[in-house]
mmCIF file of C-alpha atoms in Angstrom:
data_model
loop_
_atom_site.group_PDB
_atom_site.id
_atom_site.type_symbol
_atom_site.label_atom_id
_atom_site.label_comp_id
_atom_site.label_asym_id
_atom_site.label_seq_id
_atom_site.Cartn_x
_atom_site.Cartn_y
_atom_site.Cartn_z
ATOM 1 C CA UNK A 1 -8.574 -4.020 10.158
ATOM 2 C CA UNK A 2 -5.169 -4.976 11.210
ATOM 3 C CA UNK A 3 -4.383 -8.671 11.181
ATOM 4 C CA UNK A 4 -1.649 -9.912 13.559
ATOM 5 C CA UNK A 5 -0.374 -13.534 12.954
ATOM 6 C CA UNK A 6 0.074 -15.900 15.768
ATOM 7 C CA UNK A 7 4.248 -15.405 15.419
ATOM 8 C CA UNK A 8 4.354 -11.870 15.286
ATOM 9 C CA UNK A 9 1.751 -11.766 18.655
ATOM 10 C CA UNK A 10 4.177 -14.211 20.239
ATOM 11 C CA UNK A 11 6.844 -11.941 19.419
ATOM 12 C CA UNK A 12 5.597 -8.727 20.520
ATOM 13 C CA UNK A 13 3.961 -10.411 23.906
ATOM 14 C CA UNK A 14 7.681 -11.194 24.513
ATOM 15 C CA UNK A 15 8.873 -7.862 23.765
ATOM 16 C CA UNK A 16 6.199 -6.275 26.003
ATOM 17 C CA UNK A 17 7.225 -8.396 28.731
ATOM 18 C CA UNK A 18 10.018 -6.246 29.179
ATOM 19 C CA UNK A 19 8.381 -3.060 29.037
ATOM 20 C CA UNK A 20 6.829 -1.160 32.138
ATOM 21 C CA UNK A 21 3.253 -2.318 32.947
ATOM 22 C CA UNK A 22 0.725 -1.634 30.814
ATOM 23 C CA UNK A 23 2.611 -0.892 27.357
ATOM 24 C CA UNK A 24 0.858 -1.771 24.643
ATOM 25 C CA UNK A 25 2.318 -1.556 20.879
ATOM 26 C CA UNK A 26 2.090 1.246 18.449
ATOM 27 C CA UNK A 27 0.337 1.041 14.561
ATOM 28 C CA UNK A 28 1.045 3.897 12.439
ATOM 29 C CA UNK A 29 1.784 5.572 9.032
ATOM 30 C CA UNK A 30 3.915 8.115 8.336
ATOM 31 C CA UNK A 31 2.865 10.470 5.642
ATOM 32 C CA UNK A 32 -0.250 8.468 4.863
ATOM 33 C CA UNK A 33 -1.714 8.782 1.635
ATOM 34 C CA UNK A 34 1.487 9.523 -0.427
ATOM 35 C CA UNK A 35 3.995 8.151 -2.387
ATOM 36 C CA UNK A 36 6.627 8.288 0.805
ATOM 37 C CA UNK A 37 4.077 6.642 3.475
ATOM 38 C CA UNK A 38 6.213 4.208 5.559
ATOM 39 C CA UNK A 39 4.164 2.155 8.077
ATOM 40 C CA UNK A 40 5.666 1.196 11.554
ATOM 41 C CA UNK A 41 5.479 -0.403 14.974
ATOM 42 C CA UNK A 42 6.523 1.411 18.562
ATOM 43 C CA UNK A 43 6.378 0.596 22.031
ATOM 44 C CA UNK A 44 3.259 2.808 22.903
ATOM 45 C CA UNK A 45 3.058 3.237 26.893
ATOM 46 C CA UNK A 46 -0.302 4.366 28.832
ATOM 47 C CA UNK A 47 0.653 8.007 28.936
ATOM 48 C CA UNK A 48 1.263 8.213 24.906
ATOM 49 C CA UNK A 49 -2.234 7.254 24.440
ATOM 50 C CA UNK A 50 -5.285 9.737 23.308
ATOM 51 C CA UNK A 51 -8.373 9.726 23.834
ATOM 52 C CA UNK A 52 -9.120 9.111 20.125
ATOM 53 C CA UNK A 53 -6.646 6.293 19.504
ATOM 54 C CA UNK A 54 -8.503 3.207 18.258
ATOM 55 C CA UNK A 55 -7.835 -0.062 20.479
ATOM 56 C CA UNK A 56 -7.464 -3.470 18.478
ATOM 57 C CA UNK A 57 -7.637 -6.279 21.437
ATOM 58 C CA UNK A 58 -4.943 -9.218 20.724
ATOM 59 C CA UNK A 59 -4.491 -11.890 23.922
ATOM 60 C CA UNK A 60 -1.607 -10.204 26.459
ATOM 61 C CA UNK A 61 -1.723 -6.459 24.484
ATOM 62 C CA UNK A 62 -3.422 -4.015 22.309
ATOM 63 C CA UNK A 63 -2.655 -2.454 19.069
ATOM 64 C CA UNK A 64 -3.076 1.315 19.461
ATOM 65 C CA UNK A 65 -3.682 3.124 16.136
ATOM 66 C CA UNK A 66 -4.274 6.569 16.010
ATOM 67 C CA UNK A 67 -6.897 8.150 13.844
ATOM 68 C CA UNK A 68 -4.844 9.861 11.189
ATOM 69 C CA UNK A 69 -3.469 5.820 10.465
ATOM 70 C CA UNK A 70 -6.918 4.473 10.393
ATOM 71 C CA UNK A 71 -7.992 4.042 7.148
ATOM 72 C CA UNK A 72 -4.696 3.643 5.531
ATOM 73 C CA UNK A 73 -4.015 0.556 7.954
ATOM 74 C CA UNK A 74 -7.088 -1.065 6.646
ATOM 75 C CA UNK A 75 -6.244 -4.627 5.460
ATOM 76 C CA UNK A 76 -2.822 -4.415 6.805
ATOM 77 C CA UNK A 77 -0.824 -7.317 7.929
ATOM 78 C CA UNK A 78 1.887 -8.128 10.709
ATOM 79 C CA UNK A 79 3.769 -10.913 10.862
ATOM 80 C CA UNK A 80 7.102 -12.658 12.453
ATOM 81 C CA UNK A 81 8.883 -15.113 9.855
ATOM 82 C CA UNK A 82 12.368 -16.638 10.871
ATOM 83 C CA UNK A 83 14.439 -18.797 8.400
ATOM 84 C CA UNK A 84 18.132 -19.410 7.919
ATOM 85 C CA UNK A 85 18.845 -15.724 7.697
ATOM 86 C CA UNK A 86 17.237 -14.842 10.798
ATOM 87 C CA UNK A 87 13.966 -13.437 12.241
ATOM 88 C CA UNK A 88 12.234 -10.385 10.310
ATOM 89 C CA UNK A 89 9.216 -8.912 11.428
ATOM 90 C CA UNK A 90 6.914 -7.494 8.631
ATOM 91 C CA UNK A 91 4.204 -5.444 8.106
ATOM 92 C CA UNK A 92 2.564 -4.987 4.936
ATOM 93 C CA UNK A 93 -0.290 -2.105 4.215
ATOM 94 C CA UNK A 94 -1.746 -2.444 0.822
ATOM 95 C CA UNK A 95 -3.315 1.259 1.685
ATOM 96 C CA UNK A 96 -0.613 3.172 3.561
ATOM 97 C CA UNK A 97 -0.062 5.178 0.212
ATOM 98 C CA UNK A 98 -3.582 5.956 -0.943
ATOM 99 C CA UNK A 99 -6.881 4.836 1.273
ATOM 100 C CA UNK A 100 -9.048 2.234 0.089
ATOM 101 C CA UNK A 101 -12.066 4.417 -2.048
ATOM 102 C CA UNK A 102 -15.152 2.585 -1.746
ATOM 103 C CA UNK A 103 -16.939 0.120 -4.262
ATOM 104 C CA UNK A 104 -18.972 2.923 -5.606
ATOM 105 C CA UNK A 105 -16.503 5.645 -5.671
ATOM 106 C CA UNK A 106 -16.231 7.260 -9.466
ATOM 107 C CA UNK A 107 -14.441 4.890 -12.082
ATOM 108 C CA UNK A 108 -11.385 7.276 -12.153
ATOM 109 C CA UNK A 109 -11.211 7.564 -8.451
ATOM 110 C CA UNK A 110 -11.640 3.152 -8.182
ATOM 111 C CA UNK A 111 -8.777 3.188 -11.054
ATOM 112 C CA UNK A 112 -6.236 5.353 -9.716
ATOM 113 C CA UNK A 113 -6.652 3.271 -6.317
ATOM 114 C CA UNK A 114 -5.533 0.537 -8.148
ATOM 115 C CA UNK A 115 -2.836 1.690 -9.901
ATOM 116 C CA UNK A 116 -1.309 3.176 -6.502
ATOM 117 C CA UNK A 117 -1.951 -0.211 -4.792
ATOM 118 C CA UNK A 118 -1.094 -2.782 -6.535
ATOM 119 C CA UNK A 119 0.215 -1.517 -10.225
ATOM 120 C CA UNK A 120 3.327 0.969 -8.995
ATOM 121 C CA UNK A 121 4.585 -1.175 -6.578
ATOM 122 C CA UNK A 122 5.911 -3.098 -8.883
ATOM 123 C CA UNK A 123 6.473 -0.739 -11.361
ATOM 124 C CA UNK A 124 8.418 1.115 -8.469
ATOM 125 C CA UNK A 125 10.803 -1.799 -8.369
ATOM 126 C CA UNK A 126 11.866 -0.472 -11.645
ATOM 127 C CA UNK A 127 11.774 3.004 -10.912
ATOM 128 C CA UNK A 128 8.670 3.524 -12.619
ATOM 129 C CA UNK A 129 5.222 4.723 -12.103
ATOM 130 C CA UNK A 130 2.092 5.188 -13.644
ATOM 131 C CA UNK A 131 -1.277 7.753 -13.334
ATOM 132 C CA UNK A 132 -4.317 7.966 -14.902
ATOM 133 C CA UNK A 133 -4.646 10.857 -17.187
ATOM 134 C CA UNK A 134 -8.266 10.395 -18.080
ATOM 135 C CA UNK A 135 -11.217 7.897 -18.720
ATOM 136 C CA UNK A 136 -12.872 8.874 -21.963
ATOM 137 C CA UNK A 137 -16.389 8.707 -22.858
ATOM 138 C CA UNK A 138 -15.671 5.224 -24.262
ATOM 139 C CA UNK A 139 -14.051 3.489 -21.534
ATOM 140 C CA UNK A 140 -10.337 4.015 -22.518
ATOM 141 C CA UNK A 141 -8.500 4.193 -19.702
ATOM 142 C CA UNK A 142 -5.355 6.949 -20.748
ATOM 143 C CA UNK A 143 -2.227 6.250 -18.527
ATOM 144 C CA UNK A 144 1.034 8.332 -18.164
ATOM 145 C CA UNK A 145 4.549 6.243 -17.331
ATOM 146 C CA UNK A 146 7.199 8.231 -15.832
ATOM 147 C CA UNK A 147 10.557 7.717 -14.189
ATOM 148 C CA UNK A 148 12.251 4.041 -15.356
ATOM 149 C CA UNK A 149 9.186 3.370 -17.461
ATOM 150 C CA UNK A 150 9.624 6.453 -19.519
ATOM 151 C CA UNK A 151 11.843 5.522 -22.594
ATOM 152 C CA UNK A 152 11.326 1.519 -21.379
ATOM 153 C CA UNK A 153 11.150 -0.936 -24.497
ATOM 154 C CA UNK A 154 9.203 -3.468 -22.845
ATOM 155 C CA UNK A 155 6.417 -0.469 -21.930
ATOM 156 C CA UNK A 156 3.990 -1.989 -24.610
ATOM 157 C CA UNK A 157 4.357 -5.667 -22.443
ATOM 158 C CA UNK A 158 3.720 -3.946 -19.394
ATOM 159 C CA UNK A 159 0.802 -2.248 -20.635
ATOM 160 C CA UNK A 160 -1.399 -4.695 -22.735
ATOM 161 C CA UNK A 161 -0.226 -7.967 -20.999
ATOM 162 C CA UNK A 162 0.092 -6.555 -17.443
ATOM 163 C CA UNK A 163 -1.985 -3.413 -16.531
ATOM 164 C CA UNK A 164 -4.628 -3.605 -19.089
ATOM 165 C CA UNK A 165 -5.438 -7.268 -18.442
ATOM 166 C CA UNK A 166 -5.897 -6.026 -14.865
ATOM 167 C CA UNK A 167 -7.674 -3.528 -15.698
ATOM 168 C CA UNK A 168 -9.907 -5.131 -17.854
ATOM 169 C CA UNK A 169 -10.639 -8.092 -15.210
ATOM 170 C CA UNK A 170 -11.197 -6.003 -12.539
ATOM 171 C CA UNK A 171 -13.679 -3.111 -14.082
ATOM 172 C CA UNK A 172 -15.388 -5.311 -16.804
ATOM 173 C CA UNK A 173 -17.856 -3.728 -18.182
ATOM 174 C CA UNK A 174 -16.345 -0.096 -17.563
ATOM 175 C CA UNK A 175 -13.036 0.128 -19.053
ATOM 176 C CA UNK A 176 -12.837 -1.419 -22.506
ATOM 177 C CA UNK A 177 -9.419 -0.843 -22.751
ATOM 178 C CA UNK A 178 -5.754 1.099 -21.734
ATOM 179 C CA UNK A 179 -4.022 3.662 -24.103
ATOM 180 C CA UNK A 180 -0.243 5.218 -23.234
ATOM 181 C CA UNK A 181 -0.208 8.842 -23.495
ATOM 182 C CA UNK A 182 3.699 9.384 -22.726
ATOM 183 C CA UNK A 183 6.459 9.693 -25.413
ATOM 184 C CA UNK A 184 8.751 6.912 -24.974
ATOM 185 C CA UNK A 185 11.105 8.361 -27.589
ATOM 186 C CA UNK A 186 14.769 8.689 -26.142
ATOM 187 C CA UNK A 187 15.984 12.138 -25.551
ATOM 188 C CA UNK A 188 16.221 14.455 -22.410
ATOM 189 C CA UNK A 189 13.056 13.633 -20.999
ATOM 190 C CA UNK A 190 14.005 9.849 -20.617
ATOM 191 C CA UNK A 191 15.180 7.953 -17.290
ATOM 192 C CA UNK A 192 17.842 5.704 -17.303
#
């Protein structure tokens, strides 16, 4: 579920060395399952855990994740890089906004997973965003930009050479292709 690299172990078994007796560490998401989840790690003592907290065994400590974080931690990664600007710890959760659906979840439901996970986050960069609108009968998957991609010029880029491609490779067979439904005229509704 939660994969802990040798560095970042290292580092927290040093941290907890510190720490009163049987203190563990802490793996959780705030506001899971939106666009303003934020994932974190805490100190988590023996008296801040419940009884339905799920223990992941690492050598010297356990990560304690509570059951609201669960599924939005899945495939998450910890780790402890140093380099000439110092040491960073870093935890990435490829589900902390929206939980994994599974493999045969509806098309639209499979789609808009993928756009939350691994097309806005780099459209977010930007200040833009994308949601599915609708899959028609067809296969056409109909997207909406907003926020820096609305008004963008290089929108037609993103969409055939970045998101459709994906798209395409990733549900052959059920989306045939990607259509923009927003109006990237400029005017009042446009970001800049």
């Amino acid at each position: 579920m939660i994969t802990i690299s040798e560095t970042a172990q290292e580092h927290f078994r040093k941290l907890l060395s510190q720490q009163p007796e049987g203190t563990n560490i802490r793996v959780f998401v705030v506001n899971p399952g939106t666009p303003n989840a934020e994932c974190g790690v805490s100190y988590c003592p023996p008296d801040a855990i419940d009884h339905d907290d799920m223990h992941l065994p690492f050598e010297g400590f356990e990560a304690v994740v509570d059951q609201q974080s669960v599924s939005f931690l899945d495939a998450a990664e910890i780790d402890f890089v140093s380099d000439q600007m110092g040491s960073q710890l870093t935890l990435k959760a490829p589900n902390a906004k929206m939980a994994k659906v599974p493999d045969d979840a509806p098309l639209a439901d499979r789609v808009e997973y993928v756009l939350q996970s691994q097309i806005n986050p780099g459209l977010a960069s930007h200040g833009g965003k994308v949601v599915l609108t609708e899959i028609t009968p067809d296969g056409l998957a109909i997207l909406q930009f907003g926020g820096g991609c609305n008004g963008c010029s290089m929108i037609d880029v993103t969409l055939k050479d970045g998101i459709e491609k994906q798209l395409l490779e990733l549900f052959a067979g059920e989306i045939t292709g990607v259509r923009d439904a927003t109006d990237h005229e400029r005017g009042e509704h446009s970001y800049y």
